[in-house]
Amino acid sequence: MNAGETQRTPWIVGVSGASGTPYAAAVLRALLDAGESVDLVVSRASRLTLLDETGISFRDGHWQDDLREWLSRGADGKPGRFQVDLAGVRHWSAGDLAAGPSSGSYPSKGMLIVPASTACVAGVALGLSKDLLQRAASVTLKERRKLVVAVREAPLGGQTLRHLVALDDAGASVVPASPGFYAGATHIQDLVDFVAGRVLDAAGVEHGLYRRWKGDLGGGAPGR
């Protein structure tokens, strides 16, 4: 870094293979809208989920084009709903265990795993490093940085619950991908944005993704 330059300190966003790629897209858009830098890690399993849920193939060699197409879509799959600027994004291949986020000396604000599969939860809880996503999460925990895990599974088995407790004990924030309805959702995007907003709340990132509770009963009713 040259004199006078500001050190880039990104949020690491890991996307695992659980269903829920619209949650990841909403989080990524909100981080970029907030002026945050992002280091993106898309697991091999999540690429299959993304293909299944959106029809988009995420390719390392064409990641910018693929990411722009993905983030431009709404939760209903319609293209061109959002305009995105990817200038703040850096992509790391999930198989690159020599990547920046694999080291504690690499600066970051923390990591958001959204959505988090039960396999991902288990790997992080056990301290495994089978890919860059798991390694970056382990580094985030050992460096005492913020780790937010947006688990997406139903029902939750006993082993996964124990893993989630272990992550909580280690200092992570566990945010189930469970949308709330008090914000007056009228569209699938509203429900997705609620979950994304709660993930960002746990990370301490400002956003305007959902209407917050103000103690006004009936405030989320249709027509109000």
mmCIF file of C-alpha atoms in Angstrom:
data_model
loop_
_atom_site.group_PDB
_atom_site.id
_atom_site.type_symbol
_atom_site.label_atom_id
_atom_site.label_comp_id
_atom_site.label_asym_id
_atom_site.label_seq_id
_atom_site.Cartn_x
_atom_site.Cartn_y
_atom_site.Cartn_z
ATOM 1 C CA MET A 1 0.000 0.000 0.000
ATOM 2 C CA ASN A 2 1.361 3.381 -1.014
ATOM 3 C CA ALA A 3 1.560 6.361 1.320
ATOM 4 C CA GLY A 4 -1.767 8.155 1.584
ATOM 5 C CA GLU A 5 -3.811 5.154 0.446
ATOM 6 C CA THR A 6 -6.586 3.782 2.635
ATOM 7 C CA GLN A 7 -6.324 0.092 3.444
ATOM 8 C CA ARG A 8 -9.139 -1.929 1.931
ATOM 9 C CA THR A 9 -10.940 -3.796 4.714
ATOM 10 C CA PRO A 10 -13.728 -5.923 3.229
ATOM 11 C CA TRP A 11 -16.507 -8.055 4.531
ATOM 12 C CA ILE A 12 -15.993 -11.658 3.479
ATOM 13 C CA VAL A 13 -19.227 -13.177 2.161
ATOM 14 C CA GLY A 14 -19.363 -16.939 1.870
ATOM 15 C CA VAL A 15 -22.174 -18.599 -0.067
ATOM 16 C CA SER A 16 -22.667 -22.287 0.757
ATOM 17 C CA GLY A 17 -24.803 -24.899 -0.944
ATOM 18 C CA ALA A 18 -28.026 -24.436 1.023
ATOM 19 C CA SER A 19 -31.150 -23.273 -0.758
ATOM 20 C CA GLY A 20 -31.554 -19.513 -0.455
ATOM 21 C CA THR A 21 -29.339 -17.799 -3.029
ATOM 22 C CA PRO A 22 -31.723 -14.766 -3.040
ATOM 23 C CA TYR A 23 -30.671 -14.146 0.578
ATOM 24 C CA ALA A 24 -27.037 -13.954 -0.486
ATOM 25 C CA ALA A 25 -27.884 -11.634 -3.362
ATOM 26 C CA ALA A 26 -29.791 -9.270 -1.059
ATOM 27 C CA VAL A 27 -26.927 -9.169 1.448
ATOM 28 C CA LEU A 28 -24.365 -8.501 -1.278
ATOM 29 C CA ARG A 29 -26.423 -5.693 -2.808
ATOM 30 C CA ALA A 30 -26.957 -4.055 0.580
ATOM 31 C CA LEU A 31 -23.264 -4.212 1.466
ATOM 32 C CA LEU A 32 -22.333 -2.571 -1.824
ATOM 33 C CA ASP A 33 -25.086 0.042 -1.412
ATOM 34 C CA ALA A 34 -23.625 0.844 2.014
ATOM 35 C CA GLY A 35 -20.234 1.505 0.422
ATOM 36 C CA GLU A 36 -18.648 -1.634 1.869
ATOM 37 C CA SER A 37 -15.973 -3.675 0.129
ATOM 38 C CA VAL A 38 -16.721 -7.372 -0.334
ATOM 39 C CA ASP A 39 -14.555 -10.461 -0.737
ATOM 40 C CA LEU A 40 -16.769 -13.165 -2.224
ATOM 41 C CA VAL A 41 -16.333 -16.930 -1.852
ATOM 42 C CA VAL A 42 -18.870 -19.092 -3.690
ATOM 43 C CA SER A 43 -18.597 -22.774 -2.766
ATOM 44 C CA ARG A 44 -18.754 -25.545 -5.331
ATOM 45 C CA ALA A 45 -22.037 -26.814 -3.903
ATOM 46 C CA SER A 46 -23.581 -23.342 -3.982
ATOM 47 C CA ARG A 47 -22.925 -23.085 -7.712
ATOM 48 C CA LEU A 48 -25.219 -26.063 -8.230
ATOM 49 C CA THR A 49 -27.862 -24.428 -6.046
ATOM 50 C CA LEU A 50 -27.502 -21.136 -7.911
ATOM 51 C CA LEU A 51 -27.904 -22.928 -11.229
ATOM 52 C CA ASP A 52 -30.993 -24.731 -9.951
ATOM 53 C CA GLU A 53 -32.626 -21.660 -8.395
ATOM 54 C CA THR A 54 -31.752 -19.060 -11.035
ATOM 55 C CA GLY A 55 -30.403 -20.830 -14.124
ATOM 56 C CA ILE A 56 -27.127 -18.903 -13.738
ATOM 57 C CA SER A 57 -23.781 -20.702 -14.018
ATOM 58 C CA PHE A 58 -21.202 -19.080 -11.740
ATOM 59 C CA ARG A 59 -17.782 -19.437 -13.383
ATOM 60 C CA ASP A 60 -14.461 -18.298 -11.935
ATOM 61 C CA GLY A 61 -13.282 -17.048 -15.314
ATOM 62 C CA HIS A 62 -16.458 -15.003 -15.874
ATOM 63 C CA TRP A 63 -17.401 -14.229 -12.290
ATOM 64 C CA GLN A 64 -18.100 -10.525 -12.841
ATOM 65 C CA ASP A 65 -20.591 -11.145 -15.642
ATOM 66 C CA ASP A 66 -22.233 -13.989 -13.745
ATOM 67 C CA LEU A 67 -22.373 -12.053 -10.473
ATOM 68 C CA ARG A 68 -23.855 -8.990 -12.165
ATOM 69 C CA GLU A 69 -26.564 -11.124 -13.760
ATOM 70 C CA TRP A 70 -27.293 -12.797 -10.424
ATOM 71 C CA LEU A 71 -27.479 -9.601 -8.370
ATOM 72 C CA SER A 72 -29.599 -7.823 -10.956
ATOM 73 C CA ARG A 73 -32.431 -10.315 -10.441
ATOM 74 C CA GLY A 74 -35.172 -10.024 -7.877
ATOM 75 C CA ALA A 75 -36.176 -12.840 -5.569
ATOM 76 C CA ASP A 76 -38.881 -13.742 -8.094
ATOM 77 C CA GLY A 77 -36.185 -14.446 -10.679
ATOM 78 C CA LYS A 78 -37.030 -11.543 -12.956
ATOM 79 C CA PRO A 79 -33.875 -10.032 -14.503
ATOM 80 C CA GLY A 80 -32.953 -6.359 -14.573
ATOM 81 C CA ARG A 81 -34.656 -5.389 -11.328
ATOM 82 C CA PHE A 82 -31.516 -4.055 -9.630
ATOM 83 C CA GLN A 83 -28.527 -2.071 -10.857
ATOM 84 C CA VAL A 84 -25.249 -3.089 -9.234
ATOM 85 C CA ASP A 85 -21.725 -1.693 -9.179
ATOM 86 C CA LEU A 86 -19.164 -4.446 -8.635
ATOM 87 C CA ALA A 87 -16.177 -2.123 -8.184
ATOM 88 C CA GLY A 88 -15.990 -3.024 -4.487
ATOM 89 C CA VAL A 89 -16.045 -6.805 -5.017
ATOM 90 C CA ARG A 90 -13.104 -9.181 -5.113
ATOM 91 C CA HIS A 91 -13.729 -12.824 -5.913
ATOM 92 C CA TRP A 92 -11.723 -15.752 -4.555
ATOM 93 C CA SER A 93 -12.084 -19.290 -5.836
ATOM 94 C CA ALA A 94 -13.392 -21.680 -3.186
ATOM 95 C CA GLY A 95 -10.508 -24.046 -3.897
ATOM 96 C CA ASP A 96 -7.809 -21.398 -3.402
ATOM 97 C CA LEU A 97 -6.501 -22.127 0.091
ATOM 98 C CA ALA A 98 -3.667 -19.635 -0.470
ATOM 99 C CA ALA A 99 -6.157 -16.779 -0.974
ATOM 100 C CA GLY A 100 -6.049 -13.656 1.161
ATOM 101 C CA PRO A 101 -8.922 -14.605 3.511
ATOM 102 C CA SER A 102 -7.133 -17.845 4.436
ATOM 103 C CA SER A 103 -4.728 -15.869 6.653
ATOM 104 C CA GLY A 104 -5.363 -13.978 9.852
ATOM 105 C CA SER A 105 -3.012 -11.233 8.701
ATOM 106 C CA TYR A 106 -5.356 -10.429 5.826
ATOM 107 C CA PRO A 107 -7.510 -7.486 6.910
ATOM 108 C CA SER A 108 -11.272 -7.929 7.037
ATOM 109 C CA LYS A 109 -14.190 -6.639 9.067
ATOM 110 C CA GLY A 110 -15.598 -10.119 9.484
ATOM 111 C CA MET A 111 -17.503 -12.755 7.568
ATOM 112 C CA LEU A 112 -21.112 -13.443 6.651
ATOM 113 C CA ILE A 113 -22.106 -16.947 5.565
ATOM 114 C CA VAL A 114 -25.427 -16.708 3.758
ATOM 115 C CA PRO A 115 -27.050 -19.085 3.296
ATOM 116 C CA ALA A 116 -25.262 -21.589 5.525
ATOM 117 C CA SER A 117 -25.920 -25.274 4.931
ATOM 118 C CA THR A 118 -25.792 -27.809 7.743
ATOM 119 C CA ALA A 119 -22.619 -29.255 6.198
ATOM 120 C CA CYS A 120 -21.051 -25.803 6.245
ATOM 121 C CA VAL A 121 -22.168 -25.264 9.849
ATOM 122 C CA ALA A 122 -20.607 -28.590 10.853
ATOM 123 C CA GLY A 123 -17.335 -27.854 9.081
ATOM 124 C CA VAL A 124 -16.956 -24.437 10.688
ATOM 125 C CA ALA A 125 -17.980 -25.677 14.148
ATOM 126 C CA LEU A 126 -15.419 -28.488 13.952
ATOM 127 C CA GLY A 127 -12.678 -26.188 12.673
ATOM 128 C CA LEU A 128 -12.324 -27.935 9.312
ATOM 129 C CA SER A 129 -10.792 -26.251 6.269
ATOM 130 C CA LYS A 130 -11.971 -28.355 3.347
ATOM 131 C CA ASP A 131 -12.298 -25.215 1.214
ATOM 132 C CA LEU A 132 -11.682 -21.478 1.420
ATOM 133 C CA LEU A 133 -15.136 -20.778 2.848
ATOM 134 C CA GLN A 134 -14.511 -22.981 5.880
ATOM 135 C CA ARG A 135 -10.931 -21.760 6.258
ATOM 136 C CA ALA A 136 -11.974 -18.101 6.136
ATOM 137 C CA ALA A 137 -14.644 -18.761 8.777
ATOM 138 C CA SER A 138 -12.097 -20.456 11.043
ATOM 139 C CA VAL A 139 -9.743 -17.514 10.607
ATOM 140 C CA THR A 140 -12.565 -15.090 11.410
ATOM 141 C CA LEU A 141 -13.274 -16.894 14.675
ATOM 142 C CA LYS A 142 -9.658 -17.185 15.777
ATOM 143 C CA GLU A 143 -9.052 -13.507 15.062
ATOM 144 C CA ARG A 144 -12.169 -12.608 17.111
ATOM 145 C CA ARG A 145 -13.844 -10.879 14.180
ATOM 146 C CA LYS A 146 -17.576 -10.877 13.522
ATOM 147 C CA LEU A 147 -18.939 -14.104 12.055
ATOM 148 C CA VAL A 148 -22.612 -14.269 11.109
ATOM 149 C CA VAL A 149 -24.044 -17.627 10.093
ATOM 150 C CA ALA A 150 -27.434 -17.524 8.336
ATOM 151 C CA VAL A 151 -28.440 -21.163 8.657
ATOM 152 C CA ARG A 152 -31.116 -22.400 6.226
ATOM 153 C CA GLU A 153 -32.541 -25.799 7.070
ATOM 154 C CA ALA A 154 -35.755 -27.309 8.391
ATOM 155 C CA PRO A 155 -36.133 -29.184 10.593
ATOM 156 C CA LEU A 156 -32.874 -28.819 12.509
ATOM 157 C CA GLY A 157 -31.431 -32.107 13.770
ATOM 158 C CA GLY A 158 -29.746 -32.549 17.118
ATOM 159 C CA GLN A 159 -26.223 -32.655 15.697
ATOM 160 C CA THR A 160 -26.735 -29.409 13.805
ATOM 161 C CA LEU A 161 -28.208 -27.768 16.903
ATOM 162 C CA ARG A 162 -25.116 -28.769 18.857
ATOM 163 C CA HIS A 163 -22.918 -27.344 16.126
ATOM 164 C CA LEU A 164 -24.858 -24.075 16.209
ATOM 165 C CA VAL A 165 -24.434 -23.866 19.989
ATOM 166 C CA ALA A 166 -20.713 -24.443 19.509
ATOM 167 C CA LEU A 167 -20.582 -21.564 17.017
ATOM 168 C CA ASP A 168 -22.476 -19.325 19.425
ATOM 169 C CA ASP A 169 -20.044 -20.272 22.197
ATOM 170 C CA ALA A 170 -17.159 -19.397 19.869
ATOM 171 C CA GLY A 171 -18.555 -15.900 19.358
ATOM 172 C CA ALA A 172 -20.482 -16.258 16.103
ATOM 173 C CA SER A 173 -23.977 -14.842 15.593
ATOM 174 C CA VAL A 174 -26.445 -17.478 14.400
ATOM 175 C CA VAL A 175 -29.246 -15.949 12.318
ATOM 176 C CA PRO A 176 -31.849 -18.460 11.106
ATOM 177 C CA ALA A 177 -33.210 -17.608 7.669
ATOM 178 C CA SER A 178 -36.678 -17.050 9.116
ATOM 179 C CA PRO A 179 -38.542 -14.039 7.717
ATOM 180 C CA GLY A 180 -40.735 -11.921 9.985
ATOM 181 C CA PHE A 181 -44.118 -10.651 8.845
ATOM 182 C CA TYR A 182 -44.575 -7.598 11.088
ATOM 183 C CA ALA A 183 -42.770 -5.386 8.573
ATOM 184 C CA GLY A 184 -45.727 -5.546 6.188
ATOM 185 C CA ALA A 185 -44.325 -7.764 3.450
ATOM 186 C CA THR A 186 -46.296 -7.705 0.203
ATOM 187 C CA HIS A 187 -43.778 -9.387 -2.090
ATOM 188 C CA ILE A 188 -41.333 -12.272 -1.891
ATOM 189 C CA GLN A 189 -38.502 -9.734 -2.105
ATOM 190 C CA ASP A 190 -39.724 -8.156 1.152
ATOM 191 C CA LEU A 191 -39.381 -11.491 2.962
ATOM 192 C CA VAL A 192 -35.916 -12.059 1.519
ATOM 193 C CA ASP A 193 -34.847 -8.525 2.441
ATOM 194 C CA PHE A 194 -36.040 -9.033 6.017
ATOM 195 C CA VAL A 195 -33.692 -11.977 6.483
ATOM 196 C CA ALA A 196 -30.850 -10.150 4.736
ATOM 197 C CA GLY A 197 -31.469 -7.156 6.969
ATOM 198 C CA ARG A 198 -31.256 -9.255 10.125
ATOM 199 C CA VAL A 199 -27.952 -10.689 8.896
ATOM 200 C CA LEU A 200 -26.627 -7.165 8.416
ATOM 201 C CA ASP A 201 -28.003 -6.113 11.812
ATOM 202 C CA ALA A 202 -25.926 -8.870 13.412
ATOM 203 C CA ALA A 203 -22.872 -7.578 11.542
ATOM 204 C CA GLY A 204 -23.534 -3.966 12.509
ATOM 205 C CA VAL A 205 -23.976 -2.728 8.932
ATOM 206 C CA GLU A 206 -26.543 0.014 8.353
ATOM 207 C CA HIS A 207 -29.258 -0.648 5.777
ATOM 208 C CA GLY A 208 -32.849 0.115 4.903
ATOM 209 C CA LEU A 209 -34.005 -3.322 3.855
ATOM 210 C CA TYR A 210 -37.046 -3.621 6.116
ATOM 211 C CA ARG A 211 -39.362 -1.571 8.323
ATOM 212 C CA ARG A 212 -38.354 -1.906 11.952
ATOM 213 C CA TRP A 213 -40.706 -2.638 14.805
ATOM 214 C CA LYS A 214 -41.803 0.565 16.585
ATOM 215 C CA GLY A 215 -44.404 -0.829 18.961
ATOM 216 C CA ASP A 216 -47.353 0.055 16.726
ATOM 217 C CA LEU A 217 -49.686 -2.930 16.728
ATOM 218 C CA GLY A 218 -51.166 -3.513 13.295
ATOM 219 C CA GLY A 219 -48.423 -1.523 11.559
ATOM 220 C CA GLY A 220 -47.744 -4.425 9.219
ATOM 221 C CA ALA A 221 -51.344 -4.943 8.213
ATOM 222 C CA PRO A 222 -52.168 -4.553 4.491
ATOM 223 C CA GLY A 223 -53.147 -1.053 3.499
ATOM 224 C CA ARG A 224 -51.441 0.665 6.444
#
